[in-house]
Amino acid sequence: LIVAFLVSTRKVVNPIVKTNKELKEISTLINDNNGDLTKRVNVKSSDEIGQLAGSFNHMMDKVSASFERQQRFSASAAHELKTPLATILVNLDVLDMEEKASAAQMERVLSIVRTNTERMIRLVDNLFQLTTEKSSEMCEEVRIDEMFAEILEELSAQLNAKHLSVSLSNLSGIKLTGNRTMLYRAMSNLVENAAKYNRENGSISISASQQQEDIIIKIADTGIGIPKEECERIFEPFYRVDQSRSRSVGGAGLGLALVKDIVEK
């Protein structure tokens, strides 16, 4: 009986000791290798110890993904700020090399400096909107039809430049309660994207419907679309499906991240 008890005890204790050892090794790796989050606990059973190890691995997967997103965010933010600053510096250096700059040269450099400064201001403003924890009043009554009428008026130049047609359906009479400024910005970003990535002579359709407590707003376009495998990442700050094409039409890749943040708030 004693021998059987010892064998049984070892079967219970050994996996615990082994799992504890692996957890300590992972902790050491994280501390010694600048946050290495790749190591996982070896799961060999489906009992409580195995389930605990599986839960730990799942948690580490989420932590690792979050850490990678944070690294991408920091690197992208630095890059997006560095690019306009470098452009400004290069043009100022060129102007400084001129013994006597002409009025046209001065005007050109000032225009470049202004454009890039405005770009940085928009970027910083968007970053502030994403990171601020300040709560906003969510008790305003917003009429969907009026809001989209204002958005289309504001974006009329972009819409006309590509000869885009816009159809509105079922917007009249639908109201929701929220923060009007934030909702306007979210919907404006979506319509602006629908214009930016659309084709010449394309179309945009905006519709709404009320389903019990929910209001469903749909914005569709005849543009380039988004591959299915990219859909999970398009709401990440600075993420672009096509880096070269997205950069050529402007923006820093924060539009959809702001939309997601606003809708969740």
Coordinates of C-alpha atoms in Angstrom, one line a residue:
L1 CA 0.0 0.0 0.0
I2 CA 2.8 2.4 0.9
V3 CA 4.6 1.6 -2.4
A4 CA 1.4 2.2 -4.4
F5 CA 0.8 5.4 -2.5
L6 CA 4.3 6.7 -3.3
V7 CA 4.0 5.8 -7.0
S8 CA 0.6 7.6 -7.1
T9 CA 2.0 10.6 -5.4
R10 CA 4.9 10.8 -7.8
K11 CA 2.5 10.7 -10.7
V12 CA 0.7 13.7 -9.3
V13 CA 3.8 15.7 -8.0
N14 CA 6.2 15.1 -11.0
P15 CA 4.0 17.0 -13.6
I16 CA 3.6 19.9 -11.1
V17 CA 7.3 20.1 -10.4
K18 CA 8.1 19.9 -14.2
T19 CA 5.5 22.6 -15.0
N20 CA 6.8 24.8 -12.2
K21 CA 10.4 24.4 -13.6
E22 CA 9.2 25.3 -17.1
L23 CA 7.4 28.4 -15.8
K24 CA 10.6 29.5 -14.0
E25 CA 12.6 29.0 -17.2
I26 CA 10.1 31.1 -19.1
S27 CA 10.3 33.9 -16.5
T28 CA 14.1 33.8 -16.7
L29 CA 14.0 34.0 -20.5
I30 CA 11.7 37.0 -20.4
N31 CA 13.9 38.8 -18.0
D32 CA 17.3 37.9 -19.6
N33 CA 16.3 38.2 -23.3
N34 CA 14.6 41.6 -23.5
G35 CA 11.1 40.3 -23.2
D36 CA 11.3 37.0 -25.1
L37 CA 7.7 35.8 -25.2
T38 CA 8.1 32.8 -27.5
K39 CA 8.6 30.0 -24.9
R40 CA 5.6 27.9 -23.9
V41 CA 4.9 25.2 -21.3
N42 CA 4.9 21.7 -22.7
V43 CA 1.4 20.3 -22.4
K44 CA 1.2 16.4 -22.3
S45 CA -2.0 15.7 -20.4
S46 CA -5.6 16.7 -20.3
D47 CA -5.9 16.7 -16.5
E48 CA -6.0 19.8 -14.3
I49 CA -2.2 20.4 -14.7
G50 CA -2.5 20.1 -18.5
Q51 CA -5.4 22.5 -18.5
L52 CA -3.5 24.9 -16.3
A53 CA -0.5 24.7 -18.7
G54 CA -2.8 25.2 -21.7
S55 CA -4.4 28.3 -20.1
F56 CA -1.0 29.7 -19.4
N57 CA 0.1 29.2 -23.0
H58 CA -3.1 30.9 -24.2
M59 CA -2.4 33.8 -21.9
M60 CA 1.1 34.1 -23.2
D61 CA -0.1 34.0 -26.8
K62 CA -2.3 37.0 -26.0
V63 CA 0.4 38.8 -24.2
S64 CA 2.9 38.2 -27.0
A65 CA 0.4 39.4 -29.7
S66 CA -0.3 42.5 -27.6
F67 CA 3.4 43.2 -27.2
E68 CA 4.0 42.8 -30.9
R69 CA 1.2 45.2 -31.7
Q70 CA 2.7 47.7 -29.2
Q71 CA 6.1 47.4 -30.9
R72 CA 4.6 47.9 -34.3
F73 CA 2.6 50.9 -33.0
S74 CA 5.7 52.6 -31.5
A75 CA 7.8 51.9 -34.6
S76 CA 5.1 53.2 -37.0
A77 CA 4.5 56.3 -34.9
A78 CA 8.2 57.1 -34.9
H79 CA 8.4 56.6 -38.7
E80 CA 5.3 58.6 -39.4
L81 CA 6.6 61.6 -37.4
K82 CA 10.2 61.2 -38.7
T83 CA 9.2 61.3 -42.4
P84 CA 7.7 64.8 -42.4
L85 CA 10.5 66.1 -40.1
A86 CA 13.2 64.8 -42.5
T87 CA 11.4 66.4 -45.5
I88 CA 11.3 69.7 -43.7
L89 CA 15.0 69.5 -42.7
V90 CA 16.1 68.6 -46.2
N91 CA 14.3 71.5 -47.8
L92 CA 15.6 73.9 -45.2
D93 CA 19.1 72.6 -45.8
V94 CA 18.7 73.2 -49.6
L95 CA 17.4 76.7 -48.9
D96 CA 20.3 77.4 -46.6
M97 CA 22.8 76.4 -49.3
E98 CA 21.5 79.0 -51.6
E99 CA 23.4 82.3 -51.3
K100 CA 20.3 84.3 -52.2
A101 CA 17.1 82.3 -52.5
S102 CA 14.5 83.6 -54.9
A103 CA 11.0 84.4 -53.8
A104 CA 9.7 81.3 -55.7
Q105 CA 12.2 79.1 -53.9
M106 CA 11.2 80.6 -50.5
E107 CA 7.5 80.1 -51.4
R108 CA 8.1 76.4 -52.4
V109 CA 10.0 75.6 -49.2
L110 CA 7.4 77.3 -47.0
S111 CA 4.6 75.4 -48.7
I112 CA 6.4 72.1 -48.1
V113 CA 7.1 73.0 -44.4
R114 CA 3.4 74.0 -44.0
T115 CA 2.1 70.8 -45.6
N116 CA 4.3 68.6 -43.5
T117 CA 3.6 70.5 -40.3
E118 CA -0.1 70.1 -40.9
R119 CA 0.5 66.4 -41.5
M120 CA 2.2 66.1 -38.1
I121 CA -0.5 68.0 -36.3
R122 CA -3.2 65.7 -37.8
L123 CA -1.1 62.7 -36.8
V124 CA -0.6 63.9 -33.2
D125 CA -4.3 64.8 -32.9
N126 CA -5.3 61.3 -34.1
L127 CA -2.8 59.7 -31.7
F128 CA -4.2 61.8 -28.8
Q129 CA -7.8 60.7 -29.8
L130 CA -6.7 57.1 -29.7
T131 CA -4.8 57.2 -26.4
T132 CA -7.0 59.6 -24.3
E133 CA -9.1 58.0 -21.6
K134 CA -11.2 61.1 -21.2
S135 CA -14.9 60.2 -21.3
S136 CA -17.2 62.2 -23.6
E137 CA -20.8 63.1 -23.2
M138 CA -22.9 60.3 -24.9
C139 CA -26.3 61.8 -24.5
E140 CA -26.8 63.8 -27.7
E141 CA -29.5 62.9 -30.1
V142 CA -28.0 62.4 -33.6
R143 CA -30.1 62.3 -36.8
I144 CA -28.4 60.0 -39.3
D145 CA -29.7 61.7 -42.4
E146 CA -28.5 65.2 -41.3
M147 CA -25.1 63.8 -40.2
F148 CA -24.4 62.2 -43.6
A149 CA -25.7 65.2 -45.5
E150 CA -23.0 67.3 -43.7
I151 CA -20.3 64.6 -44.3
L152 CA -21.0 64.4 -48.0
E153 CA -21.0 68.2 -48.3
E154 CA -17.6 68.3 -46.6
L155 CA -16.2 65.6 -48.8
S156 CA -17.8 66.8 -52.0
A157 CA -14.4 67.9 -53.6
Q158 CA -13.0 64.3 -53.2
L159 CA -16.2 62.7 -54.5
N160 CA -16.3 65.0 -57.5
A161 CA -12.7 64.5 -58.3
K162 CA -13.3 60.8 -59.0
H163 CA -16.8 61.4 -60.4
L164 CA -18.3 59.2 -57.7
S165 CA -22.1 58.7 -57.2
V166 CA -23.5 58.4 -53.7
S167 CA -26.9 56.7 -52.9
L168 CA -28.6 57.1 -49.6
S169 CA -31.4 54.8 -48.4
N170 CA -33.5 54.4 -45.3
L171 CA -31.7 57.2 -43.4
S172 CA -34.7 59.5 -42.8
G173 CA -36.2 59.4 -39.3
I174 CA -33.4 57.2 -37.7
K175 CA -31.9 58.7 -34.6
L176 CA -29.3 57.5 -32.1
T177 CA -28.0 58.7 -28.8
G178 CA -24.3 59.3 -28.5
N179 CA -21.6 61.9 -29.0
R180 CA -22.3 63.8 -32.2
T181 CA -18.7 65.0 -32.8
M182 CA -17.2 61.5 -32.4
L183 CA -19.9 59.8 -34.5
Y184 CA -19.4 62.4 -37.2
R185 CA -15.7 61.7 -37.2
A186 CA -16.1 57.9 -37.4
M187 CA -18.7 58.0 -40.2
S188 CA -16.7 60.7 -42.1
N189 CA -13.5 58.5 -41.9
L190 CA -15.5 55.6 -43.4
V191 CA -16.9 57.6 -46.3
E192 CA -13.5 59.2 -46.9
N193 CA -12.0 55.7 -47.2
A194 CA -14.8 54.7 -49.6
A195 CA -13.8 57.7 -51.8
K196 CA -10.0 57.3 -51.5
Y197 CA -9.9 53.7 -52.5
N198 CA -12.7 53.8 -55.0
R199 CA -12.3 53.6 -58.8
E200 CA -13.1 56.4 -61.3
N201 CA -16.8 56.8 -61.9
G202 CA -17.5 54.4 -59.0
S203 CA -20.2 54.5 -56.5
I204 CA -20.8 54.6 -52.7
S205 CA -24.0 53.4 -51.0
I206 CA -25.0 54.4 -47.5
S207 CA -27.9 52.8 -45.7
A208 CA -29.3 52.3 -42.2
S209 CA -31.8 50.1 -40.5
Q210 CA -33.1 49.8 -36.9
Q211 CA -33.3 46.3 -35.3
Q212 CA -34.8 46.6 -31.8
E213 CA -32.1 48.4 -29.7
D214 CA -29.5 48.4 -32.5
I215 CA -29.0 50.7 -35.5
I216 CA -27.1 49.1 -38.3
I217 CA -25.2 51.5 -40.6
K218 CA -23.7 50.1 -43.9
I219 CA -21.3 52.0 -46.1
A220 CA -20.3 50.1 -49.3
D221 CA -18.2 51.1 -52.3
T222 CA -17.0 49.8 -55.7
G223 CA -13.3 50.2 -54.7
I224 CA -10.3 47.9 -54.5
G225 CA -11.7 45.9 -51.5
I226 CA -9.8 44.2 -48.7
P227 CA -8.5 40.6 -48.8
K228 CA -10.1 38.3 -46.2
E229 CA -6.8 37.5 -44.5
E230 CA -6.2 41.2 -43.9
C231 CA -9.6 42.0 -42.3
E232 CA -8.6 41.2 -38.7
R233 CA -5.7 43.7 -38.8
I234 CA -7.2 46.7 -40.7
F235 CA -8.3 48.3 -37.4
E236 CA -4.7 48.3 -36.0
P237 CA -3.1 51.7 -35.8
F238 CA -0.8 52.5 -38.7
Y239 CA -1.7 49.2 -40.5
R240 CA -2.1 49.4 -44.3
V241 CA -3.2 46.6 -46.6
D242 CA -1.0 48.0 -49.4
Q243 CA 1.8 50.1 -48.0
S244 CA 2.7 51.8 -51.3
R245 CA -0.8 52.4 -52.6
S246 CA -2.1 53.6 -49.2
R247 CA 0.8 56.1 -48.8
S248 CA 0.3 57.5 -52.2
V249 CA -3.3 58.5 -51.4
G250 CA -2.3 60.1 -48.1
G251 CA -3.0 59.3 -44.5
A252 CA -1.1 57.5 -41.8
G253 CA -3.2 54.4 -41.3
L254 CA -5.1 55.7 -38.3
G255 CA -8.6 56.2 -39.8
L256 CA -10.1 52.8 -39.1
A257 CA -8.3 52.5 -35.7
L258 CA -10.2 55.8 -34.8
V259 CA -13.5 54.4 -36.1
K260 CA -13.1 51.3 -34.0
D261 CA -12.2 53.3 -30.9
I262 CA -15.1 55.7 -31.3
V263 CA -17.7 53.0 -31.9
E264 CA -16.5 51.0 -28.9
K265 CA -16.7 54.1 -26.7

